[in-house]
Amino acid sequence: MKVGDRHYHSIWLADDGWGVEIIDQTRLPHRFEVVRLETLADACRAISDMLVRGAPLIGATAAYGFCLGLRRDSSDQALLQIGEQLVRCRPTAVNLRWAVERMRLVLAPLPAETRVEAAYREAGRICGEDVATNEAIGRHGVELIRRIWEEKEKKTPVNILTHCNAGWLATVDWGTALAPVYRAVQEGIAVHVWVDETRPRNQGAHLTAWELAAHGIDHHLIVDNAGGHLMQHGMVDICIVGTDRTTASGDVCNKIGTYLKALAARDNNIPFYVALPGSTIDWTLTDGREIPIEERDQDEILRVWGREEGGDLTRVSIAPEQTPAANPAFDVTPAGLVTGLITERGICPASREGLAGLYPEEAGA
Ligand SMILES: CSC[C@@H](O)[C@@H](O)C(=O)COP(=O)(O)O
């Protein structure tokens, strides 16, 4: 999507054809910095330290991490070790495992000396498919927004609430939850987005707001606790969020705080949709409580990053020095609270039957 006048993807191959370039998302919105990855360790650090984040982009980075690792050693043993190292970087987003398994499956049968080239080809394919998938999510999801727009007789913008960042920065392009929003804007539908700040890492304030501002899309940043109030006062027409892992029965695991938004939406009869690519479905799980929830460093809660008036980036403490913090990074919204799942294959109920209808080959496997 757009950064200034240029069209960017969130990850791309450098001009030399082997280095990998990413946007350092820990520096946004204050600095736009491109970082070059040259080794498997670089890719692992980019994922664990969240220079890249968002389930689909984590998967894409892992695929390129595989390429970088294989440049050093493309033996059978390395193939296993690279995958294991990548999978350990972050536990919740299943796209990481999905990408690693896909790379292994393609590369394992090949002679070692041909693996590097094949790995780059496959990583490129994963990225290309991600763009097409998210574009399709946008095409299906926009119909929900259009329906509300027509119900409002096209008189006032459709108010969409979103949590965390499930925009183009979280994928290779387009985003999942924001793809229908971008599409709506392209089709001339008036939208306004309520952007949850998304403590503690503020992906809403730092990334979603930045993306929307760059595209001139009407939005307001709100604190995480404001959503329920806005819903009670008729100021939210629809919630659309992303997911890091969806069970075969439609439970969705997303950024911490998503569940509370789903509860408030249910209490206020507001449709609550989750947008996802097929690669985010974990067909091995039927109960969201089995999803591993990442526990991150307490520092993310106890200190906040910001820009001083002079322009320098700084970090300040916001709690007493002796206060410990607990930092679960994701929560699970049970399928019963989800109005529907927006996928690249269409929209379905958040249920085993709904998902099986769209992905019969996976559900039956
Ligand atoms: C299309 S992204 C869906 C999710 O990955 C997104 O909503 C999210 O929770 C990201 O969490 P993050 O911790 O920033 O990686």
CSV table of C-alpha atoms in Angstrom, one decimal, residues 3-362:
chain,number,residue,atom,x,y,z
A,3,VAL,CA,3.9,5.3,1.9
A,4,GLY,CA,4.0,8.8,0.5
A,5,ASP,CA,3.8,8.4,-3.3
A,6,ARG,CA,5.4,5.0,-3.4
A,7,HIS,CA,3.7,1.6,-3.3
A,8,TYR,CA,5.3,-0.7,-0.7
A,9,HIS,CA,4.9,-4.3,0.4
A,10,SER,CA,5.9,-5.0,4.0
A,11,ILE,CA,8.7,-7.4,2.9
A,12,TRP,CA,10.6,-7.7,-0.3
A,13,LEU,CA,13.7,-9.1,-1.9
A,14,ALA,CA,16.6,-6.6,-2.1
A,15,ASP,CA,18.0,-5.5,-5.5
A,16,ASP,CA,20.9,-8.0,-5.1
A,17,GLY,CA,18.4,-10.8,-5.2
A,18,TRP,CA,19.2,-12.5,-1.9
A,19,GLY,CA,19.0,-10.0,1.0
A,20,VAL,CA,15.5,-9.4,2.4
A,21,GLU,CA,14.2,-6.0,3.3
A,22,ILE,CA,11.5,-5.1,5.8
A,23,ILE,CA,10.0,-2.0,7.3
A,24,ASP,CA,11.0,-1.8,11.0
A,25,GLN,CA,7.6,-1.6,12.6
A,26,THR,CA,9.0,-0.8,16.1
A,27,ARG,CA,10.0,2.7,14.8
A,28,LEU,CA,6.6,3.6,13.3
A,29,PRO,CA,4.8,6.0,13.2
A,30,HIS,CA,7.7,8.3,14.0
A,31,ARG,CA,10.4,6.9,11.7
A,32,PHE,CA,10.1,5.0,8.5
A,33,GLU,CA,13.2,2.8,8.4
A,34,VAL,CA,14.0,-0.1,6.1
A,35,VAL,CA,16.1,-2.9,7.6
A,36,ARG,CA,18.0,-5.5,5.7
A,37,LEU,CA,18.0,-9.1,6.8
A,38,GLU,CA,21.0,-11.2,5.7
A,39,THR,CA,21.0,-14.2,8.0
A,40,LEU,CA,18.6,-16.6,9.7
A,41,ALA,CA,19.4,-14.9,13.0
A,42,ASP,CA,18.4,-11.6,11.5
A,43,ALA,CA,15.0,-13.0,10.5
A,44,CYS,CA,14.5,-14.6,13.9
A,45,ARG,CA,15.3,-11.4,15.7
A,46,ALA,CA,13.0,-9.4,13.4
A,47,ILE,CA,10.1,-11.8,14.3
A,48,SER,CA,10.8,-12.1,18.1
A,49,ASP,CA,11.5,-8.4,18.6
A,50,MET,CA,8.5,-7.5,16.4
A,51,LEU,CA,10.2,-5.5,13.7
A,52,VAL,CA,7.7,-7.5,11.7
A,53,ARG,CA,4.5,-8.7,13.3
A,54,GLY,CA,1.0,-9.8,12.3
A,55,ALA,CA,0.3,-13.4,11.5
A,56,PRO,CA,0.7,-13.4,7.7
A,57,LEU,CA,3.8,-11.3,7.7
A,58,ILE,CA,5.4,-13.4,10.4
A,59,GLY,CA,4.8,-16.4,8.0
A,60,ALA,CA,6.3,-14.6,5.1
A,61,THR,CA,9.3,-13.5,7.1
A,62,ALA,CA,9.9,-17.1,8.2
A,63,ALA,CA,9.8,-18.3,4.6
A,64,TYR,CA,12.6,-15.8,3.7
A,65,GLY,CA,14.4,-16.7,6.9
A,66,PHE,CA,14.5,-20.2,5.6
A,67,CYS,CA,16.2,-19.0,2.4
A,68,LEU,CA,18.8,-17.0,4.4
A,69,GLY,CA,19.5,-20.0,6.7
A,70,LEU,CA,19.9,-22.4,3.7
A,71,ARG,CA,22.5,-20.1,2.1
A,72,ARG,CA,24.8,-21.1,4.9
A,73,ASP,CA,23.9,-24.8,5.0
A,74,SER,CA,21.4,-26.6,2.9
A,75,SER,CA,21.8,-30.1,4.3
A,76,ASP,CA,18.9,-32.2,5.6
A,77,GLN,CA,19.9,-31.5,9.1
A,78,ALA,CA,20.0,-27.7,8.5
A,79,LEU,CA,16.5,-28.0,7.0
A,80,LEU,CA,15.2,-29.3,10.3
A,81,GLN,CA,17.2,-27.0,12.5
A,82,ILE,CA,16.2,-23.8,10.6
A,83,GLY,CA,12.5,-24.7,10.9
A,84,GLU,CA,12.8,-25.4,14.6
A,85,GLN,CA,14.6,-22.1,15.2
A,86,LEU,CA,12.0,-20.1,13.4
A,87,VAL,CA,9.0,-21.8,15.0
A,88,ARG,CA,10.4,-20.9,18.4
A,89,CYS,CA,10.4,-17.1,17.6
A,90,ARG,CA,6.7,-16.5,18.5
A,91,PRO,CA,4.2,-19.1,19.7
A,92,THR,CA,0.7,-17.9,18.9
A,93,ALA,CA,0.4,-17.0,15.2
A,94,VAL,CA,0.0,-20.3,13.4
A,95,ASN,CA,1.2,-18.9,10.1
A,96,LEU,CA,4.7,-19.3,11.3
A,97,ARG,CA,4.3,-23.0,11.6
A,98,TRP,CA,2.3,-23.1,8.4
A,99,ALA,CA,5.1,-21.4,6.4
A,100,VAL,CA,7.9,-23.5,8.0
A,101,GLU,CA,6.0,-26.7,7.1
A,102,ARG,CA,5.3,-25.6,3.6
A,103,MET,CA,8.9,-24.7,3.0
A,104,ARG,CA,10.1,-28.0,4.5
A,105,LEU,CA,7.6,-30.0,2.4
A,106,VAL,CA,8.8,-28.3,-0.9
A,107,LEU,CA,12.5,-28.4,-0.1
A,108,ALA,CA,13.0,-31.8,1.7
A,109,PRO,CA,12.7,-34.0,-1.5
A,110,LEU,CA,15.2,-31.8,-3.5
A,111,PRO,CA,19.0,-32.3,-3.7
A,112,ALA,CA,20.8,-30.0,-1.2
A,113,GLU,CA,22.5,-27.9,-3.9
A,114,THR,CA,19.2,-26.9,-5.5
A,115,ARG,CA,17.5,-25.9,-2.3
A,116,VAL,CA,18.5,-22.3,-2.0
A,117,GLU,CA,17.1,-21.3,-5.3
A,118,ALA,CA,13.9,-23.3,-4.7
A,119,ALA,CA,13.5,-21.8,-1.3
A,120,TYR,CA,13.6,-18.2,-2.8
A,121,ARG,CA,11.0,-19.3,-5.4
A,122,GLU,CA,8.7,-20.7,-2.7
A,123,ALA,CA,9.1,-17.7,-0.4
A,124,GLY,CA,8.2,-15.5,-3.3
A,125,ARG,CA,5.2,-17.6,-4.0
A,126,ILE,CA,4.0,-17.4,-0.4
A,127,CYS,CA,4.3,-13.6,-0.6
A,128,GLY,CA,2.5,-13.4,-3.9
A,129,GLU,CA,-0.3,-15.6,-2.7
A,130,ASP,CA,-0.7,-13.5,0.5
A,131,VAL,CA,-1.3,-10.4,-1.6
A,132,ALA,CA,-3.9,-12.2,-3.7
A,133,THR,CA,-5.6,-13.7,-0.6
A,134,ASN,CA,-5.9,-10.5,1.2
A,135,GLU,CA,-7.2,-8.7,-1.9
A,136,ALA,CA,-9.9,-11.4,-2.1
A,137,ILE,CA,-10.7,-10.9,1.6
A,138,GLY,CA,-11.3,-7.3,0.8
A,139,ARG,CA,-13.6,-8.2,-2.1
A,140,HIS,CA,-15.8,-10.4,0.1
A,141,GLY,CA,-15.7,-8.2,3.2
A,142,VAL,CA,-16.6,-5.0,1.4
A,143,GLU,CA,-20.1,-6.5,0.8
A,144,LEU,CA,-20.8,-6.3,4.5
A,145,ILE,CA,-19.8,-2.6,4.6
A,146,ARG,CA,-21.8,-1.9,1.4
A,147,ARG,CA,-24.9,-3.4,2.9
A,148,ILE,CA,-24.7,-1.2,6.0
A,149,TRP,CA,-23.9,1.8,3.7
A,150,GLU,CA,-27.1,1.1,1.8
A,151,GLU,CA,-29.1,0.6,5.0
A,152,LYS,CA,-27.9,4.1,6.0
A,153,GLU,CA,-29.1,5.3,2.7
A,154,LYS,CA,-25.6,6.4,1.9
A,155,LYS,CA,-26.1,9.4,4.2
A,156,THR,CA,-23.5,8.9,6.9
A,157,PRO,CA,-20.2,7.0,6.9
A,158,VAL,CA,-20.1,3.3,8.0
A,159,ASN,CA,-18.4,3.2,11.4
A,160,ILE,CA,-16.0,0.3,11.7
A,161,LEU,CA,-14.2,-0.6,14.9
A,162,THR,CA,-10.9,-2.5,14.7
A,163,HIS,CA,-8.4,-3.7,17.2
A,164,CYS,CA,-4.6,-4.1,16.9
A,165,ASN,CA,-3.2,-3.8,13.4
A,166,ALA,CA,-4.6,-6.2,10.8
A,167,GLY,CA,-3.7,-3.8,8.0
A,168,TRP,CA,-1.2,-4.1,5.2
A,169,LEU,CA,1.7,-3.9,7.6
A,170,ALA,CA,0.5,-7.1,9.3
A,171,THR,CA,0.5,-9.0,5.9
A,172,VAL,CA,2.5,-8.6,2.7
A,173,ASP,CA,-0.1,-6.1,1.3
A,174,TRP,CA,-3.8,-5.1,1.8
A,175,GLY,CA,-4.2,-6.5,5.3
A,176,THR,CA,-7.0,-8.8,6.5
A,177,ALA,CA,-9.4,-6.7,8.7
A,178,LEU,CA,-8.5,-3.5,6.8
A,179,ALA,CA,-8.7,-5.0,3.3
A,180,PRO,CA,-12.5,-4.5,3.2
A,181,VAL,CA,-12.0,-1.0,4.4
A,182,TYR,CA,-9.4,-0.1,1.7
A,183,ARG,CA,-11.7,-1.7,-0.8
A,184,ALA,CA,-14.7,0.3,0.4
A,185,VAL,CA,-12.8,3.5,0.0
A,186,GLN,CA,-11.8,2.5,-3.5
A,187,GLU,CA,-15.5,1.9,-4.3
A,188,GLY,CA,-16.6,5.2,-3.0
A,189,ILE,CA,-18.3,4.0,0.2
A,190,ALA,CA,-17.9,6.5,3.1
A,191,VAL,CA,-16.2,4.9,6.1
A,192,HIS,CA,-14.9,6.0,9.4
A,193,VAL,CA,-12.7,3.8,11.5
A,194,TRP,CA,-12.5,3.6,15.3
A,195,VAL,CA,-8.9,2.6,16.0
A,196,ASP,CA,-8.3,0.8,19.3
A,197,GLU,CA,-5.0,2.0,20.7
A,198,THR,CA,-4.2,-1.7,21.6
A,199,ARG,CA,-2.1,-1.5,24.7
A,200,PRO,CA,0.6,-2.4,25.6
A,201,ARG,CA,2.4,-2.2,22.2
A,202,ASN,CA,-0.1,0.2,20.7
A,203,GLN,CA,-0.3,-1.4,17.3
A,204,GLY,CA,-3.5,0.6,16.8
A,205,ALA,CA,-2.0,4.0,17.6
A,206,HIS,CA,1.4,3.2,15.9
A,207,LEU,CA,0.4,1.2,12.9
A,208,THR,CA,-3.3,1.2,12.1
A,209,ALA,CA,-3.6,5.0,12.5
A,210,TRP,CA,-0.4,5.5,10.4
A,211,GLU,CA,-1.8,3.3,7.6
A,212,LEU,CA,-5.2,5.0,7.6
A,213,ALA,CA,-3.7,8.4,7.7
A,214,ALA,CA,-1.4,7.6,4.8
A,215,HIS,CA,-4.4,6.6,2.7
A,216,GLY,CA,-6.5,9.6,3.8
A,217,ILE,CA,-9.1,7.4,5.5
A,218,ASP,CA,-11.2,9.1,8.1
A,219,HIS,CA,-10.4,7.6,11.6
A,220,HIS,CA,-10.2,8.4,15.3
A,221,LEU,CA,-7.8,6.8,17.8
A,222,ILE,CA,-9.6,5.6,20.9
A,223,VAL,CA,-8.4,4.1,24.2
A,224,ASP,CA,-9.0,0.4,24.5
A,225,ASN,CA,-11.8,0.9,27.0
A,226,ALA,CA,-13.8,3.2,24.8
A,227,GLY,CA,-15.3,0.7,22.4
A,228,GLY,CA,-18.2,-0.5,24.7
A,229,HIS,CA,-19.3,3.1,25.3
A,230,LEU,CA,-19.3,3.9,21.6
A,231,MET,CA,-21.3,0.8,20.9
A,232,GLN,CA,-23.9,1.7,23.5
A,233,HIS,CA,-24.4,5.0,21.8
A,234,GLY,CA,-24.9,3.7,18.3
A,235,MET,CA,-21.5,4.9,17.1
A,236,VAL,CA,-20.2,1.6,15.8
A,237,ASP,CA,-21.9,-0.2,12.9
A,238,ILE,CA,-19.6,-3.2,12.6
A,239,CYS,CA,-16.4,-4.6,14.2
A,240,ILE,CA,-13.8,-6.2,12.0
A,241,VAL,CA,-10.6,-7.7,13.5
A,242,GLY,CA,-7.9,-10.1,12.4
A,243,THR,CA,-6.8,-13.4,14.0
A,244,ASP,CA,-3.5,-15.1,14.7
A,245,ARG,CA,-5.0,-18.6,15.0
A,246,THR,CA,-8.5,-19.9,14.3
A,247,THR,CA,-9.5,-23.3,15.4
A,248,ALA,CA,-11.3,-25.8,13.1
A,249,SER,CA,-14.5,-24.9,15.1
A,250,GLY,CA,-14.2,-21.2,14.6
A,251,ASP,CA,-12.7,-19.9,17.9
A,252,VAL,CA,-10.4,-17.0,17.2
A,253,CYS,CA,-7.3,-16.0,18.9
A,254,ASN,CA,-6.3,-12.4,18.4
A,255,LYS,CA,-4.5,-9.5,20.2
A,256,ILE,CA,-5.4,-9.2,23.9
A,257,GLY,CA,-8.6,-7.2,24.3
A,258,THR,CA,-10.4,-8.6,21.3
A,259,TYR,CA,-12.6,-10.8,23.4
A,260,LEU,CA,-13.9,-7.8,25.4
A,261,LYS,CA,-14.8,-6.1,22.2
A,262,ALA,CA,-16.7,-9.2,21.1
A,263,LEU,CA,-18.6,-9.3,24.4
A,264,ALA,CA,-19.6,-5.6,24.1
A,265,ALA,CA,-20.6,-6.1,20.5
A,266,ARG,CA,-22.8,-9.0,21.4
A,267,ASP,CA,-24.5,-7.0,24.2
A,268,ASN,CA,-25.2,-4.2,21.7
A,269,ASN,CA,-26.3,-6.3,18.7
A,270,ILE,CA,-23.4,-5.2,16.6
A,271,PRO,CA,-22.0,-7.6,14.0
A,272,PHE,CA,-18.5,-8.8,15.0
A,273,TYR,CA,-16.5,-10.2,12.0
A,274,VAL,CA,-13.1,-11.7,11.9
A,275,ALA,CA,-11.0,-11.6,8.7
A,276,LEU,CA,-8.4,-14.3,8.0
A,277,PRO,CA,-6.6,-16.2,5.3
A,278,GLY,CA,-6.8,-20.0,5.2
A,279,SER,CA,-3.2,-20.2,6.5
A,280,THR,CA,-4.4,-18.9,9.9
A,281,ILE,CA,-6.7,-21.8,10.5
A,282,ASP,CA,-5.2,-24.5,12.8
A,283,TRP,CA,-7.1,-27.6,11.7
A,284,THR,CA,-5.5,-29.6,14.5
A,285,LEU,CA,-7.4,-27.7,17.2
A,286,THR,CA,-11.1,-27.6,18.0
A,287,ASP,CA,-11.0,-25.7,21.3
A,288,GLY,CA,-9.5,-22.2,21.4
A,289,ARG,CA,-8.3,-22.8,25.0
A,290,GLU,CA,-5.7,-25.1,23.6
A,291,ILE,CA,-4.0,-22.2,21.7
A,292,PRO,CA,-0.6,-21.3,23.2
A,293,ILE,CA,-0.8,-17.7,24.4
A,294,GLU,CA,2.4,-15.7,24.2
A,295,GLU,CA,3.5,-14.1,27.4
A,296,ARG,CA,5.7,-11.1,26.6
A,297,ASP,CA,8.1,-9.0,28.7
A,298,GLN,CA,6.5,-7.0,31.5
A,299,ASP,CA,8.5,-4.0,30.4
A,300,GLU,CA,6.1,-3.5,27.5
A,301,ILE,CA,3.4,-2.6,30.1
A,302,LEU,CA,5.6,-0.8,32.6
A,303,ARG,CA,7.2,1.5,30.1
A,304,VAL,CA,5.9,3.3,27.0
A,305,TRP,CA,7.6,4.6,23.9
A,306,GLY,CA,6.9,8.0,22.5
A,307,ARG,CA,8.3,11.0,20.7
A,308,GLU,CA,9.4,14.0,22.6
A,309,GLU,CA,8.4,17.4,21.4
A,310,GLY,CA,12.0,17.9,20.1
A,311,GLY,CA,11.6,14.8,17.9
A,312,ASP,CA,13.7,12.3,19.9
A,313,LEU,CA,12.2,8.9,20.6
A,314,THR,CA,12.1,8.1,24.3
A,315,ARG,CA,10.8,5.6,26.8
A,316,VAL,CA,9.2,6.5,30.1
A,317,SER,CA,8.0,4.4,33.1
A,318,ILE,CA,4.4,4.6,34.0
A,319,ALA,CA,4.2,2.5,37.2
A,320,PRO,CA,5.9,2.3,40.5
A,321,GLU,CA,9.4,0.7,40.2
A,322,GLN,CA,8.4,-2.2,42.5
A,323,THR,CA,5.2,-3.1,40.6
A,324,PRO,CA,5.3,-6.3,38.5
A,325,ALA,CA,3.2,-6.7,35.4
A,326,ALA,CA,1.6,-9.6,33.6
A,327,ASN,CA,1.6,-9.4,29.8
A,328,PRO,CA,-0.5,-12.1,28.0
A,329,ALA,CA,-0.4,-10.9,24.4
A,330,PHE,CA,-3.5,-12.6,22.9
A,331,ASP,CA,-6.9,-13.8,24.0
A,332,VAL,CA,-9.5,-16.2,22.5
A,333,THR,CA,-12.9,-15.1,21.4
A,334,PRO,CA,-15.2,-18.2,21.3
A,335,ALA,CA,-16.9,-18.9,18.0
A,336,GLY,CA,-20.3,-18.1,19.6
A,337,LEU,CA,-19.4,-14.4,19.8
A,338,VAL,CA,-18.3,-14.2,16.2
A,339,THR,CA,-20.9,-13.2,13.6
A,340,GLY,CA,-18.9,-14.5,10.7
A,341,LEU,CA,-15.4,-15.2,9.3
A,342,ILE,CA,-14.3,-13.3,6.2
A,343,THR,CA,-11.9,-15.5,4.2
A,344,GLU,CA,-10.4,-15.4,0.7
A,345,ARG,CA,-13.0,-18.0,-0.3
A,346,GLY,CA,-16.0,-16.1,1.0
A,347,ILE,CA,-17.8,-15.4,4.3
A,348,CYS,CA,-18.9,-18.2,6.5
A,349,PRO,CA,-20.3,-18.8,10.0
A,350,ALA,CA,-17.7,-19.3,12.7
A,351,SER,CA,-18.3,-23.0,13.1
A,352,ARG,CA,-16.8,-26.3,12.1
A,353,GLU,CA,-19.5,-26.6,9.3
A,354,GLY,CA,-18.9,-23.1,8.1
A,355,LEU,CA,-15.2,-23.6,7.7
A,356,ALA,CA,-15.5,-27.1,6.3
A,357,GLY,CA,-17.9,-25.7,3.7
A,358,LEU,CA,-15.2,-23.3,2.5
A,359,TYR,CA,-12.2,-25.6,3.0
A,360,PRO,CA,-13.5,-29.1,2.3
A,361,GLU,CA,-10.0,-30.4,1.4
A,362,GLU,CA,-8.6,-29.3,4.8
